CSV table of C-alpha atoms in Angstrom, one decimal:
chain,number,residue,atom,x,y,z
M,9,MET,CA,91.3,59.6,89.2
M,10,THR,CA,88.0,58.8,87.4
M,11,VAL,CA,87.5,60.6,84.1
M,12,ALA,CA,84.6,61.1,81.8
M,13,ILE,CA,85.2,62.4,78.3
M,14,VAL,CA,82.3,64.3,76.8
M,15,THR,CA,82.3,65.4,73.2
M,16,GLY,CA,80.2,68.4,72.1
M,17,SER,CA,80.6,69.5,75.8
M,18,CYS,CA,79.4,73.0,75.3
M,19,GLY,CA,76.2,72.0,73.5
M,20,LEU,CA,72.8,71.2,74.9
M,21,ILE,CA,73.3,67.6,76.0
M,22,GLY,CA,77.1,67.8,76.4
M,23,SER,CA,77.0,70.7,78.9
M,24,GLU,CA,74.2,69.0,80.8
M,25,ALA,CA,76.3,65.8,80.9
M,26,VAL,CA,79.4,67.8,82.1
M,27,ARG,CA,77.4,69.2,85.1
M,28,PHE,CA,75.7,66.0,85.9
M,29,LEU,CA,78.9,63.9,85.9
M,30,ALA,CA,80.9,66.5,87.7
M,31,ARG,CA,78.3,66.5,90.5
M,32,ARG,CA,78.9,62.8,90.8
M,33,GLY,CA,82.6,63.2,91.4
M,34,LEU,CA,84.1,62.6,88.0
M,35,ASP,CA,86.7,64.7,86.5
M,36,VAL,CA,85.2,65.8,83.1
M,37,VAL,CA,87.2,66.4,80.0
M,38,GLY,CA,85.1,68.3,77.4
M,39,VAL,CA,85.9,68.2,73.7
M,40,ASP,CA,84.3,71.1,71.7
M,41,ASN,CA,85.6,73.4,69.0
M,42,ASP,CA,82.4,75.4,68.6
M,43,MET,CA,81.6,74.1,65.2
M,44,ARG,CA,78.0,75.0,65.9
M,45,ARG,CA,79.1,78.6,65.2
M,46,THR,CA,80.4,77.4,61.8
M,47,PHE,CA,77.2,75.6,61.0
M,48,PHE,CA,74.7,78.2,62.1
M,49,GLY,CA,76.4,81.6,62.6
M,50,ASP,CA,77.6,83.7,65.5
M,51,GLU,CA,74.2,83.6,67.4
M,52,ALA,CA,74.4,79.8,67.6
M,53,SER,CA,77.9,79.9,69.1
M,54,THR,CA,78.3,77.8,72.3
M,55,SER,CA,81.2,80.0,73.6
M,56,TRP,CA,78.9,81.5,76.2
M,57,ASN,CA,78.2,78.0,77.6
M,58,ARG,CA,81.9,77.1,77.6
M,59,ARG,CA,82.6,80.2,79.7
M,60,ARG,CA,79.9,79.1,82.2
M,61,LEU,CA,81.2,75.6,82.4
M,62,GLU,CA,84.8,76.8,83.1
M,63,HIS,CA,83.5,79.2,85.7
M,64,ASP,CA,81.0,76.9,87.4
M,65,VAL,CA,82.6,73.4,87.3
M,66,PRO,CA,85.9,73.2,89.1
M,67,ASN,CA,86.6,69.6,87.8
M,68,TYR,CA,86.1,70.5,84.2
M,69,ARG,CA,88.9,70.7,81.6
M,70,HIS,CA,88.2,72.0,78.2
M,71,VAL,CA,89.9,70.7,75.0
M,72,ASP,CA,89.4,72.7,71.9
M,73,ALA,CA,89.7,69.9,69.3
M,74,ASP,CA,88.0,68.5,66.2
M,75,ILE,CA,86.7,65.0,66.7
M,76,ARG,CA,87.9,64.2,63.2
M,77,ASP,CA,91.5,64.9,64.2
M,78,GLU,CA,92.7,61.3,64.8
M,79,SER,CA,96.1,62.1,66.3
M,80,ARG,CA,94.7,64.7,68.7
M,81,ILE,CA,91.8,62.5,69.8
M,82,ASP,CA,94.1,59.4,70.2
M,83,ALA,CA,96.6,61.5,72.3
M,84,LEU,CA,93.8,62.7,74.5
M,85,PHE,CA,92.5,59.2,75.2
M,86,ARG,CA,96.0,57.9,75.6
M,87,GLU,CA,96.7,60.6,78.3
M,88,PHE,CA,93.9,59.3,80.5
M,89,GLY,CA,93.9,55.6,79.5
M,90,ARG,CA,92.1,53.3,81.9
M,91,ASP,CA,91.2,56.2,84.1
M,92,VAL,CA,88.4,57.0,81.6
M,93,GLU,CA,85.2,55.5,83.1
M,94,PHE,CA,82.7,56.9,80.7
M,95,VAL,CA,82.5,58.4,77.2
M,96,VAL,CA,79.6,60.5,76.2
M,97,HIS,CA,79.6,61.3,72.5
M,98,CYS,CA,77.3,64.3,71.7
M,99,ALA,CA,79.4,66.2,69.1
M,100,ALA,CA,77.6,66.3,65.7
M,101,GLN,CA,76.4,68.2,62.7
M,102,PRO,CA,72.7,68.2,63.6
M,103,SER,CA,70.8,69.8,60.7
M,104,HIS,CA,69.0,68.3,57.7
M,105,ASP,CA,69.3,71.5,55.7
M,106,TRP,CA,73.0,72.2,56.5
M,107,ALA,CA,73.9,68.6,55.6
M,108,ALA,CA,72.5,69.0,52.1
M,109,ARG,CA,74.7,72.0,51.5
M,110,ASP,CA,77.9,70.3,52.5
M,111,PRO,CA,77.5,66.5,52.6
M,112,ARG,CA,81.2,65.8,53.0
M,113,THR,CA,81.6,67.9,56.1
M,114,ASP,CA,78.3,66.4,57.5
M,115,PHE,CA,79.5,62.9,56.9
M,116,THR,CA,83.0,63.3,58.2
M,117,VAL,CA,81.8,65.0,61.4
M,118,ASN,CA,79.0,62.5,62.1
M,119,ALA,CA,80.4,59.3,60.8
M,120,LEU,CA,84.2,59.6,60.6
M,121,GLY,CA,84.3,61.5,63.9
M,122,THR,CA,82.4,58.7,65.6
M,123,LEU,CA,84.8,56.1,64.2
M,124,VAL,CA,87.8,58.1,65.4
M,125,LEU,CA,86.3,58.2,69.0
M,126,LEU,CA,85.4,54.5,68.9
M,127,GLU,CA,88.9,53.5,67.9
M,128,ALA,CA,90.5,55.7,70.5
M,129,ALA,CA,88.3,54.2,73.2
M,130,ARG,CA,89.0,50.6,71.9
M,131,LYS,CA,92.7,51.2,72.2
M,132,HIS,CA,92.9,53.1,75.5
M,133,CYS,CA,89.7,52.4,77.6
M,134,PRO,CA,87.8,49.5,76.0
M,135,THR,CA,85.8,48.8,79.2
M,136,ALA,CA,84.5,52.3,79.6
M,137,PRO,CA,80.8,52.6,78.7
M,138,PHE,CA,80.4,54.6,75.4
M,139,ALA,CA,77.1,56.4,75.0
M,140,PHE,CA,76.3,57.8,71.6
M,141,THR,CA,73.5,60.4,71.1
M,142,SER,CA,72.0,59.2,67.9
M,143,THR,CA,68.8,60.4,66.4
M,144,ASN,CA,65.3,59.2,65.3
M,145,LYS,CA,66.3,60.4,61.8
M,146,VAL,CA,68.0,57.0,61.3
M,147,TYR,CA,64.5,55.8,60.5
M,148,GLY,CA,64.3,58.1,57.5
M,149,ASP,CA,60.7,58.9,56.5
M,150,ALA,CA,59.3,55.5,57.5
M,151,PRO,CA,57.2,57.1,60.3
M,152,ASN,CA,55.4,59.1,57.6
M,153,HIS,CA,53.9,55.8,56.2
M,154,LEU,CA,52.1,55.2,59.5
M,155,PRO,CA,48.3,55.7,59.4
M,156,LEU,CA,47.8,59.3,60.6
M,157,VAL,CA,44.6,61.1,61.5
M,158,GLU,CA,44.4,64.9,61.2
M,159,HIS,CA,42.9,66.7,64.2
M,160,GLU,CA,42.3,70.5,64.8
M,161,THR,CA,45.8,71.2,66.1
M,162,ARG,CA,47.8,68.0,65.4
M,163,PHE,CA,48.2,64.8,63.5
M,164,GLU,CA,47.7,61.6,65.6
M,165,LEU,CA,48.3,58.0,64.9
M,166,ASP,CA,45.3,55.8,64.2
M,167,PRO,CA,44.3,54.5,67.7
M,168,SER,CA,44.2,50.9,66.3
M,169,HIS,CA,47.9,50.9,65.4
M,170,PRO,CA,50.3,49.1,67.8
M,171,TYR,CA,52.4,52.3,68.2
M,172,ALA,CA,49.4,54.4,69.2
M,173,GLU,CA,49.5,53.9,73.0
M,174,HIS,CA,53.2,54.4,73.7
M,175,GLY,CA,54.8,55.6,70.5
M,176,ILE,CA,57.3,54.3,68.0
M,177,ASP,CA,59.7,51.5,69.2
M,178,GLU,CA,62.9,50.1,67.9
M,179,SER,CA,61.2,47.5,65.7
M,180,LEU,CA,60.6,50.2,63.0
M,181,SER,CA,63.0,49.4,60.1
M,182,ILE,CA,65.7,51.9,59.2
M,183,ASP,CA,65.7,50.4,55.6
M,184,GLN,CA,63.5,51.2,52.6
M,185,SER,CA,62.9,54.8,53.5
M,186,VAL,CA,64.1,58.2,52.3
M,187,HIS,CA,66.8,59.5,54.6
M,188,SER,CA,68.1,63.1,54.5
M,189,VAL,CA,71.9,63.4,54.1
M,190,PHE,CA,72.1,64.1,57.8
M,191,GLY,CA,70.0,61.0,58.5
M,192,ALA,CA,72.4,58.9,56.4
M,193,SER,CA,75.5,60.1,58.2
M,194,LYS,CA,73.9,59.4,61.6
M,195,VAL,CA,72.9,55.9,60.4
M,196,ALA,CA,76.5,55.2,59.6
M,197,ALA,CA,77.6,56.3,63.0
M,198,ASP,CA,74.8,54.5,64.8
M,199,VAL,CA,75.5,51.2,63.1
M,200,MET,CA,79.2,51.5,63.8
M,201,VAL,CA,78.6,52.1,67.5
M,202,GLN,CA,76.5,49.0,67.6
M,203,GLU,CA,79.2,46.9,65.9
M,204,TYR,CA,81.9,48.0,68.3
M,205,GLY,CA,79.7,46.6,71.0
M,206,ARG,CA,78.9,43.4,69.1
M,207,ASN,CA,82.3,42.7,67.4
M,208,PHE,CA,84.7,44.0,70.1
M,209,GLY,CA,82.6,43.5,73.2
M,210,MET,CA,82.7,47.2,74.1
M,211,PRO,CA,79.9,48.6,76.3
M,212,THR,CA,78.4,50.8,73.6
M,213,ALA,CA,74.8,52.0,73.1
M,214,CYS,CA,72.9,54.3,70.8
M,215,PHE,CA,70.3,56.7,72.1
M,216,ARG,CA,68.0,57.6,69.3
M,217,GLY,CA,66.6,60.9,70.4
M,218,GLY,CA,63.6,62.8,69.2
M,219,CYS,CA,63.6,66.6,70.0
M,220,LEU,CA,66.2,67.2,72.7
M,221,THR,CA,65.7,70.5,74.5
M,222,GLY,CA,66.5,72.6,77.6
M,223,PRO,CA,67.7,76.0,78.7
M,224,ALA,CA,71.3,75.4,77.6
M,225,HIS,CA,70.3,75.0,73.9
M,226,SER,CA,71.9,77.5,71.5
M,227,GLY,CA,68.8,77.3,69.2
M,228,ALA,CA,69.2,78.2,65.6
M,229,GLU,CA,66.7,78.3,62.7
M,230,LEU,CA,68.0,75.1,61.3
M,231,HIS,CA,68.3,73.2,64.6
M,232,GLY,CA,66.8,73.6,68.0
M,233,PHE,CA,63.0,73.4,67.7
M,234,LEU,CA,61.7,74.6,71.0
M,235,ALA,CA,64.6,76.8,71.9
M,236,TYR,CA,64.6,78.7,68.7
M,237,LEU,CA,60.8,78.9,68.7
M,238,MET,CA,60.9,80.6,72.1
M,239,TRP,CA,63.8,82.8,71.0
M,240,ALA,CA,61.8,84.0,68.0
M,241,THR,CA,58.8,84.7,70.2
M,242,LEU,CA,60.9,86.7,72.6
M,243,THR,CA,62.8,88.7,70.1
M,244,GLY,CA,60.1,89.3,67.5
M,245,ARG,CA,62.1,87.4,64.9
M,246,PRO,CA,60.0,86.0,62.0
M,247,TYR,CA,59.6,82.2,62.0
M,248,THR,CA,58.7,79.9,59.1
M,249,ILE,CA,56.9,76.6,59.5
M,250,HIS,CA,57.7,74.1,56.8
M,251,GLY,CA,54.8,71.9,55.7
M,252,HIS,CA,52.2,69.5,57.2
M,253,ARG,CA,49.8,72.4,58.0
M,254,ALA,CA,51.8,73.2,61.1
M,255,LYS,CA,50.3,70.1,62.8
M,256,GLN,CA,53.5,67.9,62.8
M,257,VAL,CA,54.1,66.4,66.2
M,258,ARG,CA,57.3,65.9,68.1
M,259,ASP,CA,58.1,64.5,71.5
M,260,ASN,CA,60.5,66.6,73.6
M,261,ILE,CA,62.9,65.5,76.3
M,262,HIS,CA,64.7,67.8,78.7
M,263,ALA,CA,68.5,67.5,78.5
M,264,HIS,CA,68.7,66.5,82.2
M,265,ASP,CA,66.3,63.6,81.7
M,266,LEU,CA,68.3,62.3,78.7
M,267,VAL,CA,71.6,62.6,80.6
M,268,SER,CA,70.0,60.7,83.5
M,269,MET,CA,69.3,57.9,81.0
M,270,LEU,CA,73.0,57.9,79.9
M,271,TRP,CA,74.0,57.6,83.6
M,272,HIS,CA,71.7,54.6,84.2
M,273,PHE,CA,73.4,53.0,81.2
M,274,LYS,CA,76.8,53.8,82.5
M,275,LEU,CA,76.1,52.0,85.8
M,276,ASP,CA,74.8,48.9,84.0
M,277,PRO,CA,75.6,48.8,80.3
M,278,HIS,CA,74.0,46.6,77.7
M,279,PRO,CA,76.6,46.4,74.9
M,280,GLY,CA,75.5,47.1,71.4
M,281,GLU,CA,72.1,48.2,72.5
M,282,VAL,CA,69.8,50.8,70.8
M,283,TYR,CA,67.2,52.8,72.6
M,284,ASN,CA,64.5,55.2,71.3
M,285,VAL,CA,64.5,58.1,73.8
M,286,GLY,CA,62.3,61.1,74.1
M,287,GLY,CA,59.4,62.7,75.8
M,288,GLY,CA,57.1,59.9,74.7
M,289,ARG,CA,53.4,60.3,75.6
M,290,HIS,CA,54.6,62.3,78.7
M,291,SER,CA,55.9,65.3,76.7
M,292,ASN,CA,54.9,66.1,73.1
M,293,CYS,CA,53.3,68.7,71.0
M,294,SER,CA,52.5,69.9,67.5
M,295,MET,CA,53.9,73.1,66.0
M,296,LEU,CA,50.6,74.9,66.6
M,297,GLU,CA,50.5,73.7,70.2
M,298,ALA,CA,54.2,74.7,70.8
M,299,ILE,CA,53.5,78.2,69.4
M,300,SER,CA,50.5,78.6,71.7
M,301,LEU,CA,52.6,77.5,74.7
M,302,CYS,CA,55.4,79.9,73.8
M,303,GLU,CA,53.0,82.8,73.5
M,304,GLN,CA,51.3,82.0,76.8
M,305,ILE,CA,54.5,81.7,78.7
M,306,SER,CA,56.2,84.8,77.2
M,307,GLY,CA,53.2,87.0,76.9
M,308,ARG,CA,54.2,87.8,73.3
M,309,THR,CA,52.9,86.9,69.9
M,310,LEU,CA,55.1,84.9,67.4
M,311,ASP,CA,55.4,86.4,63.9
M,312,TRP,CA,55.1,83.2,61.9
M,313,THR,CA,54.5,82.3,58.3
M,314,TYR,CA,53.8,79.0,56.6
M,315,SER,CA,55.6,77.3,53.7
M,316,GLU,CA,54.0,74.3,51.9
M,317,LYS,CA,57.4,72.8,51.3
M,318,ALA,CA,58.3,70.3,54.0
M,319,ARG,CA,61.9,69.4,54.7
M,320,THR,CA,63.4,66.2,53.2
M,321,GLY,CA,62.9,63.2,55.5
M,322,ASP,CA,61.0,65.3,58.0
M,323,HIS,CA,58.6,63.4,60.3
M,324,VAL,CA,54.9,64.3,60.3
M,325,TRP,CA,54.4,62.5,63.6
M,326,TRP,CA,57.0,61.2,66.1
M,327,ILE,CA,56.5,60.0,69.6
M,328,SER,CA,59.2,57.8,71.1
M,329,ASP,CA,58.3,54.6,72.9
M,330,VAL,CA,60.9,54.4,75.7
M,331,SER,CA,59.6,51.0,77.0
M,332,ARG,CA,62.8,49.2,76.0
M,333,PHE,CA,65.0,51.5,78.0
M,334,ARG,CA,62.6,51.4,81.0
M,335,SER,CA,62.6,47.6,80.9
M,336,HIS,CA,66.4,47.7,81.3
M,337,TYR,CA,66.4,50.6,83.8
M,338,PRO,CA,63.0,50.6,85.7
M,339,ALA,CA,64.3,53.2,88.2
M,340,TRP,CA,64.5,55.9,85.5
M,341,ARG,CA,61.7,58.4,85.0
M,342,TRP,CA,61.0,61.8,83.5
M,343,GLU,CA,61.5,64.7,85.8
M,344,HIS,CA,60.4,67.5,83.3
M,345,ASP,CA,57.2,67.9,81.3
M,346,LEU,CA,56.7,70.1,78.2
M,347,ARG,CA,55.4,73.2,80.0
M,348,SER,CA,58.1,73.3,82.8
M,349,THR,CA,60.8,72.8,80.1
M,350,LEU,CA,59.5,75.7,78.1
M,351,VAL,CA,59.3,77.9,81.3
M,352,GLU,CA,63.0,77.1,81.9
M,353,ILE,CA,63.9,77.9,78.3
M,354,HIS,CA,62.0,81.2,78.6
M,355,GLU,CA,63.7,82.2,81.9
M,356,ALA,CA,67.2,81.3,80.5
M,357,GLN,CA,66.7,83.2,77.3
M,358,SER,CA,65.3,86.2,79.0
M,359,ARG,CA,68.3,86.3,81.3
M,360,ARG,CA,70.7,86.1,78.3
M,361,LEU,CA,68.9,88.9,76.6
M,362,ARG,CA,69.2,91.1,79.7
M,363,GLU,CA,72.9,90.3,80.0
M,364,ALA,CA,73.4,91.2,76.4
M,365,ALA,CA,71.6,94.5,76.6
M,366,PRO,CA,73.7,97.6,76.9
M,367,SER,CA,73.8,99.2,80.3
M,368,SER,CA,71.8,102.4,80.8
M,369,HIS,CA,74.4,103.7,83.3
């Protein structure tokens, strides 16, 4: 038996990983206790995705457990032992705003939960590649000190800067910057994942993502940029943009393309490595540009307002340079661009709205 353990298995990246790995013949054990519902309310619950996974994926087993529960996680890893060939750690508290409300829960989920998983893997399956979905927020607000130029619909990096052509690489320091509470908890987890690779020789890696997106995202106002933006456009829900004249830029990577990166790492791991991952110059947009695309695709107008107050540690401009990853895995490439991803999100959300609507018969 070959087993993959996926935490946050009913979320965006976790569920994509479940399907991806199951198609490649692995038995997948998913760990998810729907804390997204606790964080963001009933509408953000991932229970719908759990039902789909259990229906669609015969070699999927769901475990309703909290990653902070050391005895439960240790027992799970002990059950499968050396049969575990891959650990994909996606479970997290993912919101700046929510973290500031409850720093203790944020830190224990993101940092302590990661440590619990690393220890369980070290004890029971130390040779299994361990891929951690980190975040570009580990860099704090350092990107905001880059020389930016304002254009009609977006900010852009001064073309003379070394990051201008491909985006921000891993040489950017995570020190001497303002981190949100969320960013700090993810830094702790990120560094610990690296150290388990360097100190214990485990095949670990951190994937520092920008905006991760796709049709399986349970978008919420506090987390899930493109998914929630399309949801608000479809449902007529008011949307608030925070700061930077709505010209802040994000790169966006489809969940499938990110999971494909994790798979390449699994096949040939580089222990203790860190990678910036995202849509890069291939797939990025400003808030204004994203709104325009959502309106074009849906045929609806978004009801949005603007607040001058930006979120703590929020990036004005982020585009990931994925060159380091591609130098290690030259066969990998993006399969989705921004528009095709938004079309998929629109189709999936329209289907969910139809399914939720009361029958007329």
